[in-house]
């Protein structure tokens, strides 16, 4: 097609030995993966937060999403949660509602660090469980004393941060979506964890400061594994049609199509990707990933759209042109399309809009640097082949 693909027909003809890079990447993945006790600690924390919410608002639920659900969490990652309650709809947590404030109070009295953001469209409650260091305010009882004496509660696992939102959104759906994708092939999660860590090390993971969110890098890796690498490592789960009797709740949400194929047994059996299996190891995949975004993907004209066949559209087709950025039709925020990554469900949302010009240039420069480094540590495959013997 017009969009370059990477694989057997690639531009470089000297096969490289990626063993060293693979070993290095696997060590990085291992070192950033949360240990089993961290995972169980977070489950305990989630259960106890749910209890507190339930006591405050009977019948309420706490819905986890983000990396906790997708499996892309790194060590010490925040917990992304949604406080939900059906009977209070349609305006359950408007700014007049005092539930976020009262909930904040519940965590404050347990010694949590608490920050309630109310200038956002929907309030966000940021909390952090108490750390082990003795109370910094002299004379005040430690959080532990308060818990034991006033509340009859056990101490909390230390220093776990949670963001609690007050409105259910497509983030829940896309987290389960990527969890399903990550069950297709372990290399997806490994690539995501490596790229996330690389982006943090190279200071390319600050959506508030002109670069890309982790979620944006997940979209880039998904596009690469679905559409770029040959043979593909992931099937396109959104292109497999639903059965006729699929309930509406699996098809549409908030006016967007949210259908994707969810039968994990069919996914793991490999029947969705007939033909030769891609056996590339992590090191080579990372090389091809950085190489693709350095040389094949056209940042100026193209949009990553993992839902579509081929996974790429032109900005023109979507009306995502930089001209619109300068017109600035909304007063609240500017839409930017310098790096265009279409959300798989909320297709009007550019996940890359946090990137400014300097951010995009730095991301591309760092990708080029990463590819060069991998090339340097990956020596050509040893002789034996007629080409090298000649
Ligand atoms: N999300 C989204 N749209 C965005 C950014 C995020 O829907 N533009 C949702 C996704 O469901 C994502 C979750 O918010 O899984 C958390 O996003 P992010 O913080 O970028 O990813 P994490 O995996 O939590 O990464 P990190 O460890 O860097 O916090
Ligand atoms: Mg996060």
CSV table of C-alpha atoms and ligand atoms in Angstrom, one decimal:
chain,number,residue,atom,x,y,z
A,1,UNK,CA,0.0,0.0,0.0
A,2,UNK,CA,1.0,3.6,0.0
A,3,UNK,CA,1.8,3.4,3.7
A,4,UNK,CA,5.2,1.6,4.2
A,5,UNK,CA,5.1,-1.7,5.9
A,6,UNK,CA,8.0,-3.3,7.7
A,7,UNK,CA,9.0,-7.0,7.4
A,8,UNK,CA,10.5,-9.3,4.8
A,9,UNK,CA,10.3,-6.6,2.1
A,10,UNK,CA,12.0,-4.0,4.2
A,11,UNK,CA,14.7,-1.6,3.1
A,12,UNK,CA,17.6,-3.1,5.0
A,13,UNK,CA,18.9,-6.3,3.6
A,14,UNK,CA,21.6,-7.1,6.1
A,15,UNK,CA,19.9,-9.3,8.7
A,16,UNK,CA,20.9,-8.1,12.2
A,17,UNK,CA,21.2,-10.1,15.3
A,18,UNK,CA,18.9,-8.5,17.9
A,19,UNK,CA,19.7,-10.9,20.8
A,20,UNK,CA,21.4,-8.2,22.8
A,21,UNK,CA,18.6,-5.7,22.4
A,22,UNK,CA,16.0,-8.4,23.2
A,23,UNK,CA,17.9,-9.3,26.4
A,24,UNK,CA,18.1,-5.6,27.4
A,25,UNK,CA,14.5,-4.9,26.7
A,26,UNK,CA,13.3,-8.0,28.6
A,27,UNK,CA,15.4,-6.9,31.6
A,28,UNK,CA,13.8,-3.4,31.4
A,29,UNK,CA,10.3,-4.9,31.2
A,30,UNK,CA,11.1,-7.1,34.1
A,31,UNK,CA,12.4,-4.2,36.2
A,32,UNK,CA,9.4,-2.0,35.6
A,33,UNK,CA,6.7,-4.7,36.1
A,34,UNK,CA,4.9,-4.5,39.4
A,35,UNK,CA,5.6,-7.4,41.8
A,36,UNK,CA,2.7,-9.7,42.7
A,37,UNK,CA,2.5,-8.2,46.2
A,38,UNK,CA,2.0,-4.7,44.7
A,39,UNK,CA,-0.9,-6.0,42.7
A,40,UNK,CA,-2.5,-7.6,45.7
A,41,UNK,CA,-1.9,-4.5,47.8
A,42,UNK,CA,-3.8,-2.5,45.1
A,43,UNK,CA,-6.6,-4.9,45.1
A,44,UNK,CA,-6.9,-4.5,48.8
A,45,UNK,CA,-6.8,-0.7,48.5
A,46,UNK,CA,-9.5,-0.8,45.8
A,47,UNK,CA,-11.7,-3.0,48.0
A,48,UNK,CA,-11.3,-0.6,51.0
A,49,UNK,CA,-12.0,2.5,48.9
A,50,UNK,CA,-15.1,0.8,47.6
A,51,UNK,CA,-16.2,0.2,51.2
A,52,UNK,CA,-15.7,3.9,52.1
A,53,UNK,CA,-17.7,5.0,49.0
A,54,UNK,CA,-20.5,2.5,49.8
A,55,UNK,CA,-20.8,3.7,53.4
A,56,UNK,CA,-21.1,7.3,52.1
A,57,UNK,CA,-23.4,6.6,49.2
A,58,UNK,CA,-25.1,3.2,49.6
A,59,UNK,CA,-25.2,1.3,46.2
A,60,UNK,CA,-22.3,3.2,44.7
A,61,UNK,CA,-19.6,1.4,42.8
A,62,UNK,CA,-16.0,2.1,42.1
A,63,UNK,CA,-14.9,1.1,38.6
A,64,UNK,CA,-11.2,0.7,37.9
A,65,UNK,CA,-9.8,1.6,34.5
A,66,UNK,CA,-6.4,2.6,32.9
A,67,UNK,CA,-3.3,0.6,33.3
A,68,UNK,CA,-4.7,-1.3,36.3
A,69,UNK,CA,-7.2,-2.9,33.9
A,70,UNK,CA,-5.2,-3.0,30.7
A,71,UNK,CA,-2.2,-4.7,32.4
A,72,UNK,CA,0.2,-1.9,31.2
A,73,UNK,CA,0.8,-0.7,34.8
A,74,UNK,CA,4.4,-0.1,35.8
A,75,UNK,CA,5.7,-0.3,39.4
A,76,UNK,CA,4.2,2.3,41.6
A,77,UNK,CA,1.6,3.4,39.0
A,78,UNK,CA,-1.4,5.4,40.1
A,79,UNK,CA,-4.8,3.7,40.3
A,80,UNK,CA,-7.4,5.2,38.0
A,81,UNK,CA,-10.9,4.9,39.4
A,82,UNK,CA,-14.5,6.1,38.7
A,83,UNK,CA,-17.0,6.6,41.4
A,84,UNK,CA,-20.4,5.6,39.9
A,85,UNK,CA,-23.9,5.6,41.2
A,86,UNK,CA,-27.0,4.8,39.0
A,87,UNK,CA,-29.9,6.3,40.9
A,88,UNK,CA,-28.4,9.8,41.1
A,89,UNK,CA,-28.4,10.2,37.3
A,90,UNK,CA,-28.6,12.2,35.1
A,91,UNK,CA,-26.6,14.8,37.0
A,92,UNK,CA,-25.0,12.7,39.7
A,93,UNK,CA,-21.9,14.7,40.5
A,94,UNK,CA,-22.4,18.2,39.2
A,95,UNK,CA,-20.5,20.9,41.0
A,96,UNK,CA,-23.5,21.5,43.3
A,97,UNK,CA,-23.3,18.0,44.5
A,98,UNK,CA,-21.3,17.6,47.6
A,99,UNK,CA,-20.4,14.0,47.2
A,100,UNK,CA,-16.8,14.6,46.0
A,101,UNK,CA,-16.3,17.0,48.9
A,102,UNK,CA,-17.7,14.6,51.5
A,103,UNK,CA,-15.7,11.8,50.0
A,104,UNK,CA,-12.6,13.9,50.2
A,105,UNK,CA,-13.4,14.4,54.0
A,106,UNK,CA,-13.6,10.6,54.5
A,107,UNK,CA,-10.0,10.2,53.1
A,108,UNK,CA,-8.7,13.3,55.0
A,109,UNK,CA,-9.7,11.9,58.4
A,110,UNK,CA,-7.8,8.7,57.5
A,111,UNK,CA,-4.6,10.6,57.0
A,112,UNK,CA,-4.6,10.5,53.2
A,113,UNK,CA,-3.1,13.3,51.1
A,114,UNK,CA,-6.2,14.8,49.4
A,115,UNK,CA,-6.5,17.1,46.5
A,116,UNK,CA,-9.9,17.8,45.0
A,117,UNK,CA,-9.8,19.4,41.5
A,118,UNK,CA,-13.1,21.2,40.9
A,119,UNK,CA,-12.3,23.5,38.0
A,120,UNK,CA,-12.3,20.5,35.7
A,121,UNK,CA,-15.3,19.6,33.6
A,122,UNK,CA,-16.1,16.8,36.1
A,123,UNK,CA,-14.5,16.9,39.6
A,124,UNK,CA,-11.4,14.7,40.1
A,125,UNK,CA,-10.4,13.6,43.6
A,126,UNK,CA,-6.7,12.8,43.9
A,127,UNK,CA,-5.8,10.8,47.0
A,128,UNK,CA,-2.7,9.1,48.4
A,129,UNK,CA,-2.6,6.6,51.2
A,130,UNK,CA,-0.5,7.7,54.3
A,131,UNK,CA,3.3,7.0,54.1
A,132,UNK,CA,5.2,5.4,57.0
A,133,UNK,CA,7.1,8.6,58.1
A,134,UNK,CA,5.9,10.0,61.4
A,135,UNK,CA,3.4,12.8,61.3
A,136,UNK,CA,5.0,16.0,60.1
A,137,UNK,CA,2.7,18.1,62.2
A,138,UNK,CA,4.1,17.8,65.8
A,139,UNK,CA,1.5,17.1,68.4
A,140,UNK,CA,-1.1,15.8,66.0
A,141,UNK,CA,-1.9,12.1,66.3
A,142,UNK,CA,-0.4,9.9,63.6
A,143,UNK,CA,-2.8,8.6,60.9
A,144,UNK,CA,-2.3,5.1,62.3
A,145,UNK,CA,-3.5,6.2,65.8
A,146,UNK,CA,-6.5,7.9,64.3
A,147,UNK,CA,-7.3,4.8,62.3
A,148,UNK,CA,-7.0,2.4,65.2
A,149,UNK,CA,-8.7,4.6,67.9
A,150,UNK,CA,-11.4,6.6,66.0
A,151,UNK,CA,-12.2,4.4,63.1
A,152,UNK,CA,-11.2,0.9,64.2
A,153,UNK,CA,-9.4,0.4,60.9
A,154,UNK,CA,-6.1,-1.3,60.0
A,155,UNK,CA,-3.3,0.7,58.5
A,156,UNK,CA,-3.4,1.2,54.7
A,157,UNK,CA,-0.8,0.1,52.2
A,158,UNK,CA,1.7,3.0,52.0
A,159,UNK,CA,1.9,5.7,49.4
A,160,UNK,CA,-0.6,4.4,46.8
A,161,UNK,CA,-2.0,7.2,44.7
A,162,UNK,CA,-5.5,7.1,43.2
A,163,UNK,CA,-7.4,9.4,40.9
A,164,UNK,CA,-11.1,9.2,41.4
A,165,UNK,CA,-13.3,10.5,38.7
A,166,UNK,CA,-17.1,11.1,39.0
A,167,UNK,CA,-18.3,10.3,35.6
A,168,UNK,CA,-18.2,7.0,33.7
A,169,UNK,CA,-16.5,7.4,30.3
A,170,UNK,CA,-15.0,5.6,27.3
A,171,UNK,CA,-11.7,5.2,29.2
A,172,UNK,CA,-13.3,2.2,31.0
A,173,UNK,CA,-14.2,0.7,27.6
A,174,UNK,CA,-10.8,1.4,26.0
A,175,UNK,CA,-9.0,-0.1,29.0
A,176,UNK,CA,-10.8,-3.4,28.6
A,177,UNK,CA,-10.2,-3.2,24.9
A,178,UNK,CA,-6.5,-3.0,25.3
A,179,UNK,CA,-6.6,-5.7,28.0
A,180,UNK,CA,-8.2,-8.0,25.3
A,181,UNK,CA,-5.5,-7.0,22.8
A,182,UNK,CA,-2.7,-7.7,25.3
A,183,UNK,CA,-4.1,-11.3,25.7
A,184,UNK,CA,-3.5,-11.9,22.0
A,185,UNK,CA,0.3,-11.8,22.2
A,186,UNK,CA,2.6,-11.2,25.2
A,187,UNK,CA,4.8,-9.0,23.0
A,188,UNK,CA,2.2,-6.2,23.0
A,189,UNK,CA,2.5,-5.7,26.7
A,190,UNK,CA,6.3,-6.0,26.6
A,191,UNK,CA,6.6,-3.4,23.8
A,192,UNK,CA,4.2,-1.0,25.6
A,193,UNK,CA,6.1,-1.3,28.9
A,194,UNK,CA,9.4,-0.7,27.2
A,195,UNK,CA,8.2,2.2,25.1
A,196,UNK,CA,6.5,3.8,28.2
A,197,UNK,CA,9.7,3.5,30.1
A,198,UNK,CA,11.8,4.8,27.2
A,199,UNK,CA,9.4,7.8,26.9
A,200,UNK,CA,9.7,8.6,30.6
A,201,UNK,CA,13.5,8.3,30.6
A,202,UNK,CA,13.7,10.6,27.5
A,203,UNK,CA,11.2,13.1,29.0
A,204,UNK,CA,8.7,12.5,26.2
A,205,UNK,CA,5.7,11.5,28.5
A,206,UNK,CA,4.3,14.7,29.8
A,207,UNK,CA,0.9,15.5,28.2
A,208,UNK,CA,0.7,18.7,30.3
A,209,UNK,CA,4.0,19.9,28.9
A,210,UNK,CA,3.7,19.3,25.2
A,211,UNK,CA,4.4,15.6,24.7
A,212,UNK,CA,2.4,12.4,24.7
A,213,UNK,CA,0.5,10.5,27.3
A,214,UNK,CA,1.2,6.8,27.9
A,215,UNK,CA,-2.1,6.1,26.3
A,216,UNK,CA,-0.8,7.7,23.1
A,217,UNK,CA,2.2,5.4,23.0
A,218,UNK,CA,-0.1,2.5,23.5
A,219,UNK,CA,-2.0,3.5,20.3
A,220,UNK,CA,1.3,3.8,18.4
A,221,UNK,CA,2.4,0.3,19.5
A,222,UNK,CA,-1.0,-1.2,18.7
A,223,UNK,CA,-0.9,0.3,15.2
A,224,UNK,CA,2.5,-1.1,14.6
A,225,UNK,CA,1.6,-4.6,15.7
A,226,UNK,CA,-1.8,-4.7,13.9
A,227,UNK,CA,-0.9,-2.9,10.6
A,228,UNK,CA,2.8,-2.4,10.1
A,229,UNK,CA,4.8,-5.5,11.0
A,230,UNK,CA,4.6,-8.4,8.6
A,231,UNK,CA,3.1,-10.9,9.2
A,232,UNK,CA,0.9,-9.0,11.7
A,233,UNK,CA,1.2,-9.9,15.4
A,234,UNK,CA,-2.3,-8.6,16.4
A,235,UNK,CA,-5.6,-9.0,14.4
A,236,UNK,CA,-7.8,-6.0,14.1
A,237,UNK,CA,-10.5,-6.8,16.7
A,238,UNK,CA,-12.7,-3.9,15.6
A,239,UNK,CA,-13.0,-5.2,12.0
A,240,UNK,CA,-14.4,-8.6,13.0
A,241,UNK,CA,-18.2,-8.1,12.6
A,242,UNK,CA,-20.5,-8.6,15.6
A,243,UNK,CA,-23.0,-11.5,15.8
A,244,UNK,CA,-26.5,-10.3,14.8
A,245,UNK,CA,-27.8,-10.8,18.4
A,246,UNK,CA,-25.1,-8.6,20.0
A,247,UNK,CA,-26.7,-6.4,22.6
A,248,UNK,CA,-26.8,-2.6,21.9
A,249,UNK,CA,-24.7,-2.0,25.0
A,250,UNK,CA,-21.7,-3.7,23.3
A,251,UNK,CA,-22.2,-1.8,20.1
A,252,UNK,CA,-22.6,1.9,21.1
A,253,UNK,CA,-21.7,4.2,24.0
A,254,UNK,CA,-22.0,7.9,24.2
A,255,UNK,CA,-22.8,8.0,20.4
A,256,UNK,CA,-19.6,6.1,19.4
A,257,UNK,CA,-19.2,2.6,18.1
A,258,UNK,CA,-17.5,0.6,20.7
A,259,UNK,CA,-17.8,-2.9,19.2
A,260,UNK,CA,-14.7,-5.1,19.2
A,261,UNK,CA,-14.3,-8.9,19.1
A,262,UNK,CA,-13.9,-10.2,22.6
A,263,UNK,CA,-13.7,-14.1,22.4
A,264,UNK,CA,-10.4,-14.6,24.0
A,265,UNK,CA,-10.3,-18.4,23.2
A,266,UNK,CA,-10.5,-17.6,19.5
A,267,UNK,CA,-8.0,-14.9,19.9
A,268,UNK,CA,-5.4,-17.0,21.7
A,269,UNK,CA,-5.9,-20.0,19.4
A,270,UNK,CA,-4.5,-17.9,16.6
A,271,UNK,CA,-7.3,-18.6,14.2
A,272,UNK,CA,-7.9,-14.9,13.6
A,273,UNK,CA,-4.4,-14.6,12.1
A,274,UNK,CA,-4.1,-17.6,9.7
A,275,UNK,CA,-0.9,-18.2,7.9
A,276,UNK,CA,2.7,-17.9,9.0
A,277,UNK,CA,3.1,-16.7,12.6
A,278,UNK,CA,5.3,-13.8,13.2
A,279,UNK,CA,8.3,-15.0,15.3
A,280,UNK,CA,10.2,-11.7,15.6
A,281,UNK,CA,11.7,-11.2,19.0
A,282,UNK,CA,11.3,-8.1,21.2
A,283,UNK,CA,14.5,-6.4,20.1
A,284,UNK,CA,13.7,-6.5,16.4
A,285,UNK,CA,10.2,-5.4,17.0
A,286,UNK,CA,11.4,-2.4,18.9
A,287,UNK,CA,13.9,-1.6,16.2
A,288,UNK,CA,11.2,-1.8,13.5
A,289,UNK,CA,8.8,0.2,15.6
A,290,UNK,CA,11.2,3.2,16.0
A,291,UNK,CA,12.3,2.8,12.4
A,292,UNK,CA,8.7,2.9,11.1
A,293,UNK,CA,7.9,6.1,13.0
A,294,UNK,CA,11.2,7.6,12.0
A,295,UNK,CA,11.0,7.0,8.3
A,296,UNK,CA,7.7,5.5,7.1
A,297,UNK,CA,5.0,7.2,9.0
A,298,UNK,CA,4.3,10.7,7.7
A,299,UNK,CA,3.6,12.8,10.8
A,300,UNK,CA,2.7,15.8,8.6
A,301,UNK,CA,-0.1,14.2,6.6
A,302,UNK,CA,-1.2,11.0,8.3
A,303,UNK,CA,-3.3,10.0,11.3
A,304,UNK,CA,-2.9,6.7,13.2
A,305,UNK,CA,-6.4,5.1,13.2
A,306,UNK,CA,-6.2,1.6,14.6
A,307,UNK,CA,-9.9,0.9,13.9
A,308,UNK,CA,-9.5,1.1,10.1
A,309,UNK,CA,-8.1,-1.3,7.6
A,310,UNK,CA,-4.4,-0.3,7.2
A,311,UNK,CA,-4.6,1.7,10.4
A,312,UNK,CA,-3.8,5.0,8.7
A,313,UNK,CA,-5.9,7.8,7.3
A,314,UNK,CA,-5.0,11.2,5.9
A,315,UNK,CA,-5.5,14.3,8.1
A,316,UNK,CA,-7.4,15.8,5.1
A,317,UNK,CA,-9.9,12.9,5.2
A,318,UNK,CA,-10.7,13.6,8.9
A,319,UNK,CA,-10.6,17.3,8.6
A,320,UNK,CA,-7.7,17.2,11.1
A,321,UNK,CA,-5.7,19.9,9.4
A,322,UNK,CA,-3.4,22.4,11.2
A,323,UNK,CA,-5.5,25.2,9.6
A,324,UNK,CA,-8.2,24.5,12.0
A,325,UNK,CA,-5.8,24.9,14.9
A,326,UNK,CA,-5.1,28.5,13.9
A,327,UNK,CA,-8.7,29.4,13.4
A,328,UNK,CA,-9.3,28.5,17.1
A,329,UNK,CA,-13.1,28.1,16.9
A,330,UNK,CA,-13.5,27.2,20.6
A,331,UNK,CA,-12.6,29.5,23.4
A,332,UNK,CA,-11.9,26.8,25.9
A,333,UNK,CA,-9.0,24.9,24.3
A,334,UNK,CA,-7.2,24.6,21.0
A,335,UNK,CA,-7.3,21.4,19.0
A,336,UNK,CA,-3.9,20.5,17.6
A,337,UNK,CA,-3.2,17.9,15.0
A,338,UNK,CA,0.6,18.0,14.8
A,339,UNK,CA,0.7,14.4,16.0
A,340,UNK,CA,-2.6,12.8,15.0
A,341,UNK,CA,-3.6,9.6,16.9
A,342,UNK,CA,-7.3,8.9,16.6
A,343,UNK,CA,-8.9,7.3,19.7
A,344,UNK,CA,-10.2,3.9,18.8
A,345,UNK,CA,-13.7,4.7,20.0
A,346,UNK,CA,-14.0,8.4,20.5
A,347,UNK,CA,-12.9,9.0,17.0
A,348,UNK,CA,-13.3,12.8,17.2
A,349,UNK,CA,-10.6,12.8,19.9
A,350,UNK,CA,-7.0,13.3,18.9
A,351,UNK,CA,-5.0,11.6,21.7
A,352,UNK,CA,-1.9,13.4,20.3
A,353,UNK,CA,-3.3,16.9,20.7
A,354,UNK,CA,-1.2,17.4,23.8
A,355,UNK,CA,1.8,17.5,21.5
A,356,UNK,CA,3.1,20.8,20.3
A,357,UNK,CA,5.7,21.4,17.5
A,358,UNK,CA,8.7,21.1,19.7
A,359,UNK,CA,7.3,18.0,21.4
A,360,UNK,CA,6.7,16.2,18.1
A,361,UNK,CA,10.2,17.1,16.9
A,362,UNK,CA,11.7,15.8,20.1
A,363,UNK,CA,9.7,12.5,19.9
A,364,UNK,CA,10.8,12.0,16.3
A,365,UNK,CA,14.4,12.8,17.1
A,366,UNK,CA,14.5,10.4,20.1
A,367,UNK,CA,12.9,7.7,18.0
A,368,UNK,CA,15.6,8.1,15.4
A,369,UNK,CA,18.2,8.0,18.2
A,370,UNK,CA,16.7,4.8,19.6
A,371,UNK,CA,16.8,3.1,16.2
A,372,UNK,CA,20.4,4.1,15.7
A,373,UNK,CA,21.4,2.8,19.1
A,374,UNK,CA,19.7,-0.5,18.5
A,375,UNK,CA,21.4,-0.8,15.1
A,376,UNK,CA,24.7,-0.1,16.7
A,377,UNK,CA,24.4,-2.9,19.3
A,378,UNK,CA,22.9,-5.4,16.8
A,379,UNK,CA,25.7,-6.8,14.8
A,380,UNK,CA,25.0,-8.4,11.4
A,381,UNK,CA,24.1,-12.1,11.6
A,382,UNK,CA,27.3,-14.2,11.5
A,383,UNK,CA,28.6,-15.7,8.1
A,384,UNK,CA,27.5,-19.1,6.9
A,385,UNK,CA,25.2,-17.4,4.3
A,386,UNK,CA,26.6,-17.3,0.7
A,387,UNK,CA,26.2,-13.5,0.5
A,388,UNK,CA,28.7,-12.9,3.4
A,389,UNK,CA,31.0,-15.7,2.3
A,390,UNK,CA,31.5,-14.1,-1.1
B,1,LIG,N1,-7.2,7.8,28.5
B,1,LIG,C1,-8.1,8.2,27.5
B,1,LIG,N2,-7.8,9.2,26.6
B,1,LIG,C2,-6.6,9.9,26.8
B,1,LIG,C3,-5.7,9.6,27.8
B,1,LIG,C4,-6.0,8.5,28.7
B,1,LIG,O1,-9.1,7.5,27.4
B,1,LIG,N3,-6.3,10.8,25.9
B,1,LIG,C5,-7.6,6.8,29.5
B,1,LIG,C6,-7.2,5.4,29.0
B,1,LIG,O2,-8.2,4.5,29.4
B,1,LIG,C7,-6.0,5.1,29.7
B,1,LIG,C8,-6.2,5.8,31.0
B,1,LIG,O3,-6.9,7.0,30.7
B,1,LIG,O4,-5.8,3.7,29.9
B,1,LIG,C9,-4.9,6.2,31.7
B,1,LIG,O5,-4.1,6.9,30.8
B,1,LIG,P1,-2.5,7.2,31.0
B,1,LIG,O6,-2.3,7.8,32.3
B,1,LIG,O7,-2.0,7.8,29.8
B,1,LIG,O8,-1.9,5.7,31.0
B,1,LIG,P2,-1.3,4.8,32.1
B,1,LIG,O9,-1.3,3.4,31.5
B,1,LIG,O10,-2.1,5.0,33.4
B,1,LIG,O11,0.2,5.3,32.2
B,1,LIG,P3,1.1,5.9,33.3
B,1,LIG,O12,1.6,4.8,34.1
B,1,LIG,O13,2.1,6.7,32.6
B,1,LIG,O14,0.2,6.8,34.2
B,2,LIG,MG1,-2.1,6.9,34.6
